[in-house]
Amino acid sequence: MCELYVKADPILYESRARSLRIRGVVTTLRLENQFWDILREIAEVDGMTTNQLITKLYDEVMDYRGEVVNFASFLRVSCTRYLSQRRVPAGLSVVRAISQ
C-alpha cells in the first residue's frame, strides 16, 4: 500500500520559496512543489494567476477570521480541500468552494 507514497518523485516534496506582494507587503511563502502545482491548477480554473489566487485567499481568510496564524499551512489545507472537492457546482468559483 505504501508504495504509492514512497515512490513519489522527490521533486514533488522538495520545498520552494516564492515572493509575492500581499496587501502591499512583500512576503515569502515556502511550500512543497506539489502544493505550488495544485495552487496553479486552482488559479487556472478560476482564471487567475497563482499570485492573484493566493492574495484572494489571504484577503478572504482575513475578512472571515481577522487573522491567519500559519498562512502556508492554510494554503496546504486549501489544496487538500480542493482535491477532495474537485466537482464544484456550476457557477461557483473554486476559491468560494474551498472557503466553504
Short mmCIF file of N, CA and C in Angstrom, two decimals:
data_model
loop_
_atom_site.label_atom_id
_atom_site.label_comp_id
_atom_site.label_asym_id
_atom_site.label_seq_id
_atom_site.Cartn_x
_atom_site.Cartn_y
_atom_site.Cartn_z
N MET A 1 0.81 -1.20 0.00
CA MET A 1 0.00 0.00 0.00
C MET A 1 0.86 1.27 0.00
N CYS A 2 1.91 1.27 0.77
CA CYS A 2 2.72 2.48 0.90
C CYS A 2 3.55 2.79 -0.34
N GLU A 3 3.63 1.84 -1.28
CA GLU A 3 4.40 2.10 -2.50
C GLU A 3 3.91 3.34 -3.22
N LEU A 4 2.61 3.55 -3.20
CA LEU A 4 2.04 4.73 -3.84
C LEU A 4 2.71 5.99 -3.30
N TYR A 5 3.00 6.02 -2.02
CA TYR A 5 3.56 7.20 -1.39
C TYR A 5 5.09 7.23 -1.47
N VAL A 6 5.74 6.11 -1.18
CA VAL A 6 7.19 6.11 -1.13
C VAL A 6 7.84 6.22 -2.50
N LYS A 7 7.09 5.90 -3.55
CA LYS A 7 7.63 6.00 -4.90
C LYS A 7 7.40 7.38 -5.52
N ALA A 8 6.87 8.31 -4.73
CA ALA A 8 6.65 9.67 -5.25
C ALA A 8 7.98 10.29 -5.64
N ASP A 9 7.97 11.01 -6.72
CA ASP A 9 9.16 11.72 -7.18
C ASP A 9 9.58 12.73 -6.11
N PRO A 10 10.83 12.68 -5.65
CA PRO A 10 11.29 13.60 -4.60
C PRO A 10 11.11 15.08 -4.96
N ILE A 11 11.06 15.40 -6.22
CA ILE A 11 10.86 16.80 -6.62
C ILE A 11 9.50 17.30 -6.13
N LEU A 12 8.52 16.40 -5.97
CA LEU A 12 7.20 16.79 -5.52
C LEU A 12 7.19 17.29 -4.08
N TYR A 13 8.03 16.72 -3.24
CA TYR A 13 8.06 17.15 -1.85
C TYR A 13 9.24 18.05 -1.51
N GLU A 14 10.00 18.42 -2.52
CA GLU A 14 11.02 19.45 -2.33
C GLU A 14 10.31 20.79 -2.17
N SER A 15 10.73 21.57 -1.19
CA SER A 15 10.06 22.85 -0.99
C SER A 15 10.73 23.96 -1.78
N ARG A 16 9.91 24.95 -2.11
CA ARG A 16 10.38 26.08 -2.91
C ARG A 16 9.74 27.34 -2.34
N ALA A 17 10.53 28.38 -2.26
CA ALA A 17 10.03 29.66 -1.75
C ALA A 17 9.69 30.57 -2.93
N ARG A 18 8.60 31.31 -2.75
CA ARG A 18 8.21 32.32 -3.74
C ARG A 18 7.88 33.60 -3.00
N SER A 19 8.29 34.71 -3.58
CA SER A 19 7.96 36.01 -3.01
C SER A 19 6.78 36.59 -3.77
N LEU A 20 5.87 37.22 -3.02
CA LEU A 20 4.75 37.90 -3.63
C LEU A 20 4.31 39.04 -2.72
N ARG A 21 3.52 39.91 -3.28
CA ARG A 21 3.03 41.08 -2.54
C ARG A 21 1.59 40.81 -2.11
N ILE A 22 1.36 40.89 -0.79
CA ILE A 22 0.02 40.73 -0.24
C ILE A 22 -0.29 41.97 0.57
N ARG A 23 -1.36 42.67 0.17
CA ARG A 23 -1.76 43.91 0.85
C ARG A 23 -0.60 44.90 0.96
N GLY A 24 0.17 44.99 -0.12
CA GLY A 24 1.26 45.96 -0.19
C GLY A 24 2.55 45.53 0.49
N VAL A 25 2.58 44.34 1.07
CA VAL A 25 3.77 43.87 1.78
C VAL A 25 4.35 42.68 1.02
N VAL A 26 5.64 42.76 0.74
CA VAL A 26 6.30 41.63 0.09
C VAL A 26 6.54 40.55 1.14
N THR A 27 6.09 39.35 0.82
CA THR A 27 6.24 38.23 1.74
C THR A 27 6.75 37.02 0.97
N THR A 28 7.35 36.10 1.67
CA THR A 28 7.86 34.89 1.05
C THR A 28 7.11 33.70 1.63
N LEU A 29 6.65 32.84 0.74
CA LEU A 29 5.97 31.61 1.14
C LEU A 29 6.82 30.43 0.70
N ARG A 30 6.95 29.46 1.59
CA ARG A 30 7.67 28.23 1.26
C ARG A 30 6.69 27.07 1.33
N LEU A 31 6.51 26.42 0.18
CA LEU A 31 5.63 25.25 0.07
C LEU A 31 6.33 24.18 -0.76
N GLU A 32 5.87 22.96 -0.59
CA GLU A 32 6.38 21.87 -1.41
C GLU A 32 5.89 22.07 -2.85
N ASN A 33 6.68 21.60 -3.81
CA ASN A 33 6.36 21.78 -5.23
C ASN A 33 4.97 21.28 -5.59
N GLN A 34 4.55 20.17 -5.00
CA GLN A 34 3.23 19.65 -5.34
C GLN A 34 2.13 20.65 -4.95
N PHE A 35 2.29 21.34 -3.84
CA PHE A 35 1.28 22.33 -3.45
C PHE A 35 1.30 23.53 -4.39
N TRP A 36 2.48 23.94 -4.85
CA TRP A 36 2.54 25.02 -5.85
C TRP A 36 1.80 24.60 -7.11
N ASP A 37 1.96 23.34 -7.50
CA ASP A 37 1.27 22.84 -8.70
C ASP A 37 -0.24 22.87 -8.52
N ILE A 38 -0.72 22.47 -7.35
CA ILE A 38 -2.16 22.47 -7.09
C ILE A 38 -2.69 23.90 -7.06
N LEU A 39 -1.96 24.81 -6.43
CA LEU A 39 -2.39 26.21 -6.41
C LEU A 39 -2.47 26.77 -7.82
N ARG A 40 -1.51 26.42 -8.67
CA ARG A 40 -1.54 26.87 -10.06
C ARG A 40 -2.79 26.34 -10.77
N GLU A 41 -3.13 25.07 -10.51
CA GLU A 41 -4.32 24.48 -11.12
C GLU A 41 -5.59 25.20 -10.64
N ILE A 42 -5.69 25.46 -9.36
CA ILE A 42 -6.85 26.17 -8.83
C ILE A 42 -6.96 27.55 -9.48
N ALA A 43 -5.83 28.24 -9.56
CA ALA A 43 -5.82 29.58 -10.16
C ALA A 43 -6.28 29.53 -11.61
N GLU A 44 -5.80 28.56 -12.36
CA GLU A 44 -6.19 28.43 -13.77
C GLU A 44 -7.69 28.19 -13.90
N VAL A 45 -8.24 27.35 -13.04
CA VAL A 45 -9.68 27.06 -13.08
C VAL A 45 -10.48 28.34 -12.87
N ASP A 46 -9.99 29.22 -11.99
CA ASP A 46 -10.70 30.47 -11.69
C ASP A 46 -10.21 31.65 -12.53
N GLY A 47 -9.37 31.39 -13.53
CA GLY A 47 -8.93 32.44 -14.44
C GLY A 47 -8.02 33.47 -13.79
N MET A 48 -7.15 33.03 -12.91
CA MET A 48 -6.22 33.93 -12.21
C MET A 48 -4.80 33.41 -12.32
N THR A 49 -3.88 34.25 -11.90
CA THR A 49 -2.51 33.79 -11.71
C THR A 49 -2.43 33.18 -10.31
N THR A 50 -1.38 32.44 -10.05
CA THR A 50 -1.20 31.86 -8.72
C THR A 50 -1.10 32.95 -7.67
N ASN A 51 -0.36 34.02 -7.97
CA ASN A 51 -0.24 35.11 -7.01
C ASN A 51 -1.58 35.78 -6.74
N GLN A 52 -2.40 35.95 -7.76
CA GLN A 52 -3.73 36.54 -7.56
C GLN A 52 -4.58 35.63 -6.67
N LEU A 53 -4.51 34.33 -6.91
CA LEU A 53 -5.27 33.39 -6.10
C LEU A 53 -4.83 33.47 -4.64
N ILE A 54 -3.53 33.45 -4.40
CA ILE A 54 -3.02 33.48 -3.03
C ILE A 54 -3.45 34.77 -2.34
N THR A 55 -3.36 35.87 -3.05
CA THR A 55 -3.79 37.15 -2.48
C THR A 55 -5.28 37.13 -2.16
N LYS A 56 -6.07 36.57 -3.05
CA LYS A 56 -7.52 36.49 -2.83
C LYS A 56 -7.82 35.60 -1.62
N LEU A 57 -7.17 34.46 -1.52
CA LEU A 57 -7.37 33.58 -0.38
C LEU A 57 -6.98 34.29 0.92
N TYR A 58 -5.86 35.01 0.89
CA TYR A 58 -5.42 35.73 2.09
C TYR A 58 -6.47 36.77 2.49
N ASP A 59 -6.92 37.55 1.51
CA ASP A 59 -7.93 38.58 1.80
C ASP A 59 -9.19 37.96 2.38
N GLU A 60 -9.63 36.85 1.80
CA GLU A 60 -10.87 36.23 2.26
C GLU A 60 -10.73 35.63 3.65
N VAL A 61 -9.61 34.99 3.94
CA VAL A 61 -9.44 34.41 5.28
C VAL A 61 -9.28 35.52 6.32
N MET A 62 -8.64 36.62 5.95
CA MET A 62 -8.52 37.75 6.88
C MET A 62 -9.88 38.39 7.13
N ASP A 63 -10.67 38.55 6.08
CA ASP A 63 -12.01 39.11 6.24
C ASP A 63 -12.89 38.21 7.11
N TYR A 64 -12.73 36.91 6.96
CA TYR A 64 -13.57 35.95 7.67
C TYR A 64 -13.11 35.72 9.11
N ARG A 65 -11.78 35.58 9.30
CA ARG A 65 -11.24 35.22 10.61
C ARG A 65 -10.56 36.38 11.34
N GLY A 66 -10.12 37.39 10.60
CA GLY A 66 -9.42 38.52 11.22
C GLY A 66 -7.94 38.29 11.41
N GLU A 67 -7.50 37.05 11.26
CA GLU A 67 -6.08 36.72 11.36
C GLU A 67 -5.85 35.37 10.70
N VAL A 68 -4.61 35.11 10.40
CA VAL A 68 -4.23 33.79 9.92
C VAL A 68 -2.88 33.47 10.56
N VAL A 69 -2.88 32.47 11.42
CA VAL A 69 -1.69 32.16 12.22
C VAL A 69 -0.59 31.56 11.37
N ASN A 70 -0.92 30.63 10.49
CA ASN A 70 0.08 29.98 9.65
C ASN A 70 -0.48 29.90 8.23
N PHE A 71 -0.16 30.90 7.44
CA PHE A 71 -0.74 31.00 6.10
C PHE A 71 -0.28 29.86 5.20
N ALA A 72 0.97 29.42 5.31
CA ALA A 72 1.43 28.30 4.48
C ALA A 72 0.63 27.04 4.78
N SER A 73 0.35 26.79 6.04
CA SER A 73 -0.48 25.63 6.39
C SER A 73 -1.90 25.80 5.87
N PHE A 74 -2.43 27.02 5.96
CA PHE A 74 -3.75 27.30 5.40
C PHE A 74 -3.78 26.96 3.91
N LEU A 75 -2.74 27.33 3.18
CA LEU A 75 -2.69 27.04 1.75
C LEU A 75 -2.63 25.54 1.49
N ARG A 76 -1.86 24.81 2.30
CA ARG A 76 -1.80 23.35 2.13
C ARG A 76 -3.18 22.72 2.36
N VAL A 77 -3.85 23.15 3.41
CA VAL A 77 -5.19 22.62 3.69
C VAL A 77 -6.15 23.00 2.57
N SER A 78 -6.03 24.22 2.05
CA SER A 78 -6.87 24.63 0.93
C SER A 78 -6.65 23.71 -0.27
N CYS A 79 -5.41 23.34 -0.52
CA CYS A 79 -5.12 22.43 -1.63
C CYS A 79 -5.75 21.07 -1.41
N THR A 80 -5.65 20.55 -0.21
CA THR A 80 -6.24 19.24 0.04
C THR A 80 -7.77 19.30 -0.02
N ARG A 81 -8.34 20.41 0.42
CA ARG A 81 -9.80 20.57 0.31
C ARG A 81 -10.21 20.65 -1.16
N TYR A 82 -9.42 21.35 -1.96
CA TYR A 82 -9.70 21.42 -3.40
C TYR A 82 -9.68 20.02 -4.02
N LEU A 83 -8.68 19.25 -3.68
CA LEU A 83 -8.58 17.90 -4.24
C LEU A 83 -9.76 17.03 -3.82
N SER A 84 -10.25 17.23 -2.60
CA SER A 84 -11.37 16.41 -2.14
C SER A 84 -12.71 16.90 -2.68
N GLN A 85 -12.73 18.12 -3.22
CA GLN A 85 -13.98 18.70 -3.74
C GLN A 85 -13.84 19.10 -5.21
N ARG A 86 -13.17 18.31 -5.97
CA ARG A 86 -12.91 18.69 -7.37
C ARG A 86 -14.16 19.00 -8.16
N ARG A 87 -15.26 18.40 -7.80
CA ARG A 87 -16.51 18.69 -8.51
C ARG A 87 -17.18 19.86 -7.84
N VAL A 88 -17.04 21.00 -8.46
CA VAL A 88 -17.63 22.24 -7.94
C VAL A 88 -18.89 22.53 -8.74
N PRO A 89 -20.01 22.83 -8.08
CA PRO A 89 -21.24 23.15 -8.81
C PRO A 89 -21.03 24.30 -9.80
N ALA A 90 -21.71 24.24 -10.92
CA ALA A 90 -21.61 25.27 -11.94
C ALA A 90 -21.91 26.63 -11.33
N GLY A 91 -21.13 27.60 -11.73
CA GLY A 91 -21.34 28.97 -11.26
C GLY A 91 -20.66 29.30 -9.93
N LEU A 92 -20.01 28.32 -9.30
CA LEU A 92 -19.33 28.56 -8.02
C LEU A 92 -17.84 28.52 -8.27
N SER A 93 -17.14 29.59 -7.94
CA SER A 93 -15.70 29.60 -8.16
C SER A 93 -15.02 28.63 -7.21
N VAL A 94 -13.84 28.15 -7.61
CA VAL A 94 -13.09 27.23 -6.78
C VAL A 94 -12.70 27.90 -5.46
N VAL A 95 -12.33 29.18 -5.50
CA VAL A 95 -11.97 29.89 -4.28
C VAL A 95 -13.13 29.86 -3.29
N ARG A 96 -14.34 30.10 -3.75
CA ARG A 96 -15.51 30.07 -2.87
C ARG A 96 -15.76 28.66 -2.35
N ALA A 97 -15.57 27.66 -3.19
CA ALA A 97 -15.81 26.28 -2.76
C ALA A 97 -14.81 25.88 -1.67
N ILE A 98 -13.56 26.31 -1.79
CA ILE A 98 -12.54 25.98 -0.80
C ILE A 98 -12.86 26.64 0.53
N SER A 99 -13.32 27.87 0.50
CA SER A 99 -13.53 28.61 1.74
C SER A 99 -14.82 28.20 2.45
N GLN A 100 -15.63 27.36 1.84
CA GLN A 100 -16.88 26.93 2.49
C GLN A 100 -16.64 25.81 3.47
#
